[in-house]
Tab-separated table of C-alpha atoms in Angstrom:
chain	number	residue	atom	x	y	z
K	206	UNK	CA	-51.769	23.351	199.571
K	207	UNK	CA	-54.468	25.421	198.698
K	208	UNK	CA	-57.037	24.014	195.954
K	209	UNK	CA	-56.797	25.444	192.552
K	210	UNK	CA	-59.721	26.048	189.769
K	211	UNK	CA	-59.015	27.023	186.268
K	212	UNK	CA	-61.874	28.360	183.759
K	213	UNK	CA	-61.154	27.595	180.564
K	214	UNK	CA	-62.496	28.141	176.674
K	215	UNK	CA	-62.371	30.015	173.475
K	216	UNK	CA	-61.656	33.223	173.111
K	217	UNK	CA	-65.008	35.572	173.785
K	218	UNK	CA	-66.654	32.440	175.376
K	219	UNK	CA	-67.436	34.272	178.530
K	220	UNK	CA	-64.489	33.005	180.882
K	221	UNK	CA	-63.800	35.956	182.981
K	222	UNK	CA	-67.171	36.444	183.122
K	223	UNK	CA	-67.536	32.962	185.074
K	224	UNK	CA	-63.961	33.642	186.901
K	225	UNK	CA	-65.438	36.827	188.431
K	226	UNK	CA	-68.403	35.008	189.843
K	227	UNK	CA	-66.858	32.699	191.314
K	228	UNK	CA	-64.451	35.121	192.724
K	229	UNK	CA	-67.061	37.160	194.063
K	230	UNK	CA	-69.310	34.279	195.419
K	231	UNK	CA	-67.077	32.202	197.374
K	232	UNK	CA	-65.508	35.932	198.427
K	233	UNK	CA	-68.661	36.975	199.957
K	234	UNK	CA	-68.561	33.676	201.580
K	235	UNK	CA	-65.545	34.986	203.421
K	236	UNK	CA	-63.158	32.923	201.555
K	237	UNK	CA	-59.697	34.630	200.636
K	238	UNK	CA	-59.602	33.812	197.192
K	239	UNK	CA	-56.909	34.452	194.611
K	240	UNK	CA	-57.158	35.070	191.045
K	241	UNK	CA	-54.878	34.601	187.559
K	242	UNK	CA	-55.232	34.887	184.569
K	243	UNK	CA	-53.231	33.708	181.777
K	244	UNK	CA	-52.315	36.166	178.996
K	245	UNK	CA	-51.071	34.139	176.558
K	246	UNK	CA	-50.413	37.910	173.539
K	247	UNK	CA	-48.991	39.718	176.767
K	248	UNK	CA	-51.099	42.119	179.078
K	249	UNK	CA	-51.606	45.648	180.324
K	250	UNK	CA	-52.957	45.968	183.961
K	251	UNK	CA	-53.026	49.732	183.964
K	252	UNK	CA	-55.850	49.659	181.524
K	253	UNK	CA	-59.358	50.153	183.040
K	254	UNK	CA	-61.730	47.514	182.634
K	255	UNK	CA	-59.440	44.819	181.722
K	256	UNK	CA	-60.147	41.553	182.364
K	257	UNK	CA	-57.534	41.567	185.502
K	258	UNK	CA	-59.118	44.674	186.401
K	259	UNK	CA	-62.447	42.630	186.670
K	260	UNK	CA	-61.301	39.863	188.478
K	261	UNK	CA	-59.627	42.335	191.296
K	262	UNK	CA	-62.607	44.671	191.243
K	263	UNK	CA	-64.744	41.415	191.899
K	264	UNK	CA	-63.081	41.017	195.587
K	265	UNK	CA	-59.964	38.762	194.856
K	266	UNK	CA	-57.276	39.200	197.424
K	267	UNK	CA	-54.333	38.811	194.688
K	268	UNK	CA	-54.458	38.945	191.115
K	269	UNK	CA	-51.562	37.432	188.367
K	270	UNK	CA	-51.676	38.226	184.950
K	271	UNK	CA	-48.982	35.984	183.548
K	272	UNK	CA	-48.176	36.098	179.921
K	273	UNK	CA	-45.302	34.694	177.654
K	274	UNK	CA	-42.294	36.411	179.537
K	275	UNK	CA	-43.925	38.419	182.136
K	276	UNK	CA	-45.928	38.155	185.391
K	277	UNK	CA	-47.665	40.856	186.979
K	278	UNK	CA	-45.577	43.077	189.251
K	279	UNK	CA	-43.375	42.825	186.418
K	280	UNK	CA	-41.345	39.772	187.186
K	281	UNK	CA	-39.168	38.943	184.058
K	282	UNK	CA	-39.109	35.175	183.805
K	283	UNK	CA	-38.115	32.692	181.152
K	284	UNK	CA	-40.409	30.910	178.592
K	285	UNK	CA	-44.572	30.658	179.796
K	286	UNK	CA	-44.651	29.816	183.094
K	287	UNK	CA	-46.522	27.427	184.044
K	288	UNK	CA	-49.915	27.382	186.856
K	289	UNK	CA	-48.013	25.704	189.876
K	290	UNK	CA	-45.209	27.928	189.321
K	291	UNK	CA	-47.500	31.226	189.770
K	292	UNK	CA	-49.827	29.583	192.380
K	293	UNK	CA	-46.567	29.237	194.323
K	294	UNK	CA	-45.943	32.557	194.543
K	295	UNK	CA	-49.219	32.746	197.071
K	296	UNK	CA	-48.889	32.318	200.801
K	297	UNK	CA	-50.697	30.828	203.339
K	298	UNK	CA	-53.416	33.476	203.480
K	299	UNK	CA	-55.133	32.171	200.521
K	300	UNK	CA	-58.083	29.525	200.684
K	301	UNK	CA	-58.433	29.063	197.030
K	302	UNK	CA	-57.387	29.902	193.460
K	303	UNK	CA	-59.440	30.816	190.589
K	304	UNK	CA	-57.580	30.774	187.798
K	305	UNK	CA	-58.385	31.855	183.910
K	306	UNK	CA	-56.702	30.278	180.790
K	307	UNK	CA	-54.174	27.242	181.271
K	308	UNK	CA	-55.579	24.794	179.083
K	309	UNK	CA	-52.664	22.572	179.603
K	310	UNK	CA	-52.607	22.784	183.016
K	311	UNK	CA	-53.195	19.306	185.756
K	312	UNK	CA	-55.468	21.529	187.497
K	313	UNK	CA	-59.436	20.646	187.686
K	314	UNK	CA	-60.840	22.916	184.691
K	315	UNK	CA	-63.972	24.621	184.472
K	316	UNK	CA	-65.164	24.710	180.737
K	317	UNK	CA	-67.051	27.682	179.302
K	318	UNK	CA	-68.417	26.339	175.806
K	319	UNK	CA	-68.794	29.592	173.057
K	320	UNK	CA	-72.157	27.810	170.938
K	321	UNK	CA	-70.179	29.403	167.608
K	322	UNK	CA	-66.730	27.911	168.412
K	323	UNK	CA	-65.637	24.277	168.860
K	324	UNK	CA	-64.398	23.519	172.303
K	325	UNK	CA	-61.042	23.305	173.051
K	326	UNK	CA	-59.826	19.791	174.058
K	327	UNK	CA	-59.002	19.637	177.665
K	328	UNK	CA	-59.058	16.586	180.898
K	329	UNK	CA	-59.790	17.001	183.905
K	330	UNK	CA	-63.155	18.970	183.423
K	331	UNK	CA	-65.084	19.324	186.316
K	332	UNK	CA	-68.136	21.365	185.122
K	333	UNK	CA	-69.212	22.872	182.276
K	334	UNK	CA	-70.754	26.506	181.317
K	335	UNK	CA	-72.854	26.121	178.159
K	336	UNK	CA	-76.748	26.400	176.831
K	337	UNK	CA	-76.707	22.499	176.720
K	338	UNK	CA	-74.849	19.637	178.584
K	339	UNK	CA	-71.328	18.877	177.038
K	340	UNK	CA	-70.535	15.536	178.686
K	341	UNK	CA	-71.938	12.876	180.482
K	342	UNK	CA	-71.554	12.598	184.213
K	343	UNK	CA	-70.143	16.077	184.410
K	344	UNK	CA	-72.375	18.789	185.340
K	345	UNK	CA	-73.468	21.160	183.292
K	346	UNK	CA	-74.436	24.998	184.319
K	347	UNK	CA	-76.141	27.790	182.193
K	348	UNK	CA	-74.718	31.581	182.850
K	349	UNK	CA	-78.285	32.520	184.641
K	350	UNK	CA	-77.145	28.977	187.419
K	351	UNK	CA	-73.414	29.933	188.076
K	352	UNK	CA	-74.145	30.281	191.787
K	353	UNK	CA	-75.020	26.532	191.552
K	354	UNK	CA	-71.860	26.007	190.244
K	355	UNK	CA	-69.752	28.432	192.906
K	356	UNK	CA	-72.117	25.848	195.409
K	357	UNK	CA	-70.339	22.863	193.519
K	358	UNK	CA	-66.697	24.325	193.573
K	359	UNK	CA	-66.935	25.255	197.467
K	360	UNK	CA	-68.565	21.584	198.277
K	361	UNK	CA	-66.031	20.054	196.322
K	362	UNK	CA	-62.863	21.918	196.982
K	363	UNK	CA	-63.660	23.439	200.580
K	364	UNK	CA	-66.071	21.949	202.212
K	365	UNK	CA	-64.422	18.711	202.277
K	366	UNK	CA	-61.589	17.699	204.475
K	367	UNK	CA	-58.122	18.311	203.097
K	368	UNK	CA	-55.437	15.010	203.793
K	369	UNK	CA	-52.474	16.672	205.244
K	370	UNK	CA	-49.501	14.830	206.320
K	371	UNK	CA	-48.509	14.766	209.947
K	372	UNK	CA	-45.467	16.994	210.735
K	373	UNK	CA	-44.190	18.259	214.305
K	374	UNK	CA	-42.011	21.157	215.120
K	375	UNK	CA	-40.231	21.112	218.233
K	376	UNK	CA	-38.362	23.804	218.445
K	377	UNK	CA	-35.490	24.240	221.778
K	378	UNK	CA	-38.664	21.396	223.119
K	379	UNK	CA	-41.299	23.818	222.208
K	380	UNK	CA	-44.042	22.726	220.365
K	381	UNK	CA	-44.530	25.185	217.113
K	382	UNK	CA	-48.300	24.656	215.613
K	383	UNK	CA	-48.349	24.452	212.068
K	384	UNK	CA	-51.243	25.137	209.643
K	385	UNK	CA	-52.088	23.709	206.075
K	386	UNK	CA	-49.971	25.598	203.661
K	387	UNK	CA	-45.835	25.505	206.212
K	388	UNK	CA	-47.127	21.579	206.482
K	389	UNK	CA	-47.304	21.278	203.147
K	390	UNK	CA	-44.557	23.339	202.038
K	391	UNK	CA	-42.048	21.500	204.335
K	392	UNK	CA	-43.080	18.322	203.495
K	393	UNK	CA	-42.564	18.498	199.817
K	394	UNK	CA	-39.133	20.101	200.362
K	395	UNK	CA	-38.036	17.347	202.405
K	396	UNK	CA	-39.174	14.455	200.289
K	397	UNK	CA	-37.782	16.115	197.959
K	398	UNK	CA	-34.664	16.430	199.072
K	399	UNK	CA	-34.401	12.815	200.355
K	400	UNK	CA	-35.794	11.304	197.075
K	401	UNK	CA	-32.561	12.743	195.485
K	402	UNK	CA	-30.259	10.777	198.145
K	403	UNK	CA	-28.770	7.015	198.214
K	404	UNK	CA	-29.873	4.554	200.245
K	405	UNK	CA	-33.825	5.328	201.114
K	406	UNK	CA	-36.198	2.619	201.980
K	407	UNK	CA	-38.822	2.202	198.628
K	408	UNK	CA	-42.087	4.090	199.852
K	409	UNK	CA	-41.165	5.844	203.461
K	410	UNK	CA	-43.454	6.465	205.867
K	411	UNK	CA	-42.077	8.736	208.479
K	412	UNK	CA	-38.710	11.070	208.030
K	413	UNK	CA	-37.149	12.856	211.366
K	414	UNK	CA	-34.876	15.368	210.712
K	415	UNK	CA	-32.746	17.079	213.488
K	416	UNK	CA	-30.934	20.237	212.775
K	417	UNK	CA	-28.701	21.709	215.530
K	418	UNK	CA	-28.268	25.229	214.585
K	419	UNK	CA	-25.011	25.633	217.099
K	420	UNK	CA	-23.339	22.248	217.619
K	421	UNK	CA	-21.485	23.020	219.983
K	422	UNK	CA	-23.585	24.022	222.669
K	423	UNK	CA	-26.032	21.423	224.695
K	424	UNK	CA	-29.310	21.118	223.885
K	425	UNK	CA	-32.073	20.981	226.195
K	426	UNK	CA	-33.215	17.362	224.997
C-alpha cells in the first residue's frame, strides 16, 4: 500500500497551509500524490478558496473532504469514517497520501503547533511545524524550512524500499506481473479470509490458492 501522512493541529494553526506544500513539493517531484482532508462541522467544495480547493489547486491528483456523514462526491456513509477507510477508496495510481485532520488516526502525523493554543495530544508524530522544537528526537521545522521537511517525508516514506510480500499470478500458465498496490490488495484479502477458517497452521508462511473458473474442462497444467 501506498504510504500515508496526516498534518495535524488546532484549528487556525496553519495545517493546510503545510498540507499544500507538501502536496505541491513532492508533486513537482513527479509524485502522484493524493490529498484529504477531514471536515469534522461538514464541508462545501463548491466554495472558492476552500481549504479542499487549496489542496487540489496545489497539484493533488485526488482530493476527499470527508466529514461526519459525507465524503466528497457525495457518498452518504454511516458515522465518521475513518482514514484507512477513505485512503481505500484510492487506486494504484497514487504514490502517496497527504492527509489533513485525523487526530485519532494510526497514521504517522505531522504536527503544526498554533504558539496561542495548546497542542492537541497525538502518537505517532513524526515532525513538527512550530517557532521552537516540541519534542526531543523528533524534528522540528519552522514555516520558512517546510521544503526540509517535504525532503524528510519523501526520504522517509519514498525513498526507501517498501517490504512487499511475494505473490505470483499464473494465469491459463501465463505469468501476470503484479505491482505494489494488486500485491497488496490480494494479500490482505486472502489472509484475511483464511484467518477466519479452522484448522490453519499458527503464523503461515506461504498460501497457494487454485481457482478453476470452469471445472469441467482440462486445464493446461
Amino acid at each position: 500500500m501506498f504510504p500515508v501522512v496526516t498534518v495535524v493541529g488546532t484549528s487556525d494553526s496553519g495545517k493546510t497551509t503545510v498540507a499544500s506544500f507538501l502536496v505541491e513539493a513532492l508533486t513537482d517531484q513527479g509524485y502522484q500524490v493524493a490529498a484529504i482532508k477531514h471536515c469534522p462541522h461538514g464541508h462545501d467544495l463548491n466554495r472558492t478558496g476552500s481549504d479542499t480547493d487549496r489542496l487540489y489547486e496545489s497539484g493533488a491528483g485526488s482530493v476527499v473532504a470527508s466529514s461526519p456523514g459525507k465524503q466528497t462526491r457525495m457518498d452518504r456513509v454511516d458515522g465518521d469514517p475513518s482514514l484507512e477507510s477513505v485512503v481505500a477508496g484510492f487506486g494504484a495510481d497514487v504514490d502517496m497520501v497527504i492527509a489533513e485532520g485525523f487526530k485519532k488516526s494510526a497514521a504517522p502525523k505531522v504536527l503544526v503547533v498554533d504558539p496561542e493554543s495548546a497542542p492537541p495530544e497525538v502518537d505517532n508524530v513524526i515532525a513538527t511545524v512550530s517557532a521552537d522544537p516540541m519534542a526531543p528526537g523528533v524534528p522540528n521545522y519552522h514555516l520558512e524550512e517546510l521544503q526540509n521537511l517535504a525532503a524528510q517525508i519523501r526520504k522517509q516514506f519514498l525513498d526507501a524500499p517498501q517490504e512487499t510480500p511475494a505473490v505470483s499470478l499464473i494465469v491459463d500458465g501465463v505469468p501476470i506481473p503484479m505491482s505494489r498496490f494488486p500485491t497488496g490488495s490480494l494479500t490482505s484479502t486472502v489472509e484475511g479470509f483464511v484467518s477466519s477458517l479452522k484448522g490453519i497452521p499458527d503464523d503461515p508462511q506461504e498460501i497457494r490458492l487454485t481457482i478453476r473458473l470452469r471445472p469441467n474442462e482440462p486445464t493446461t497444467d
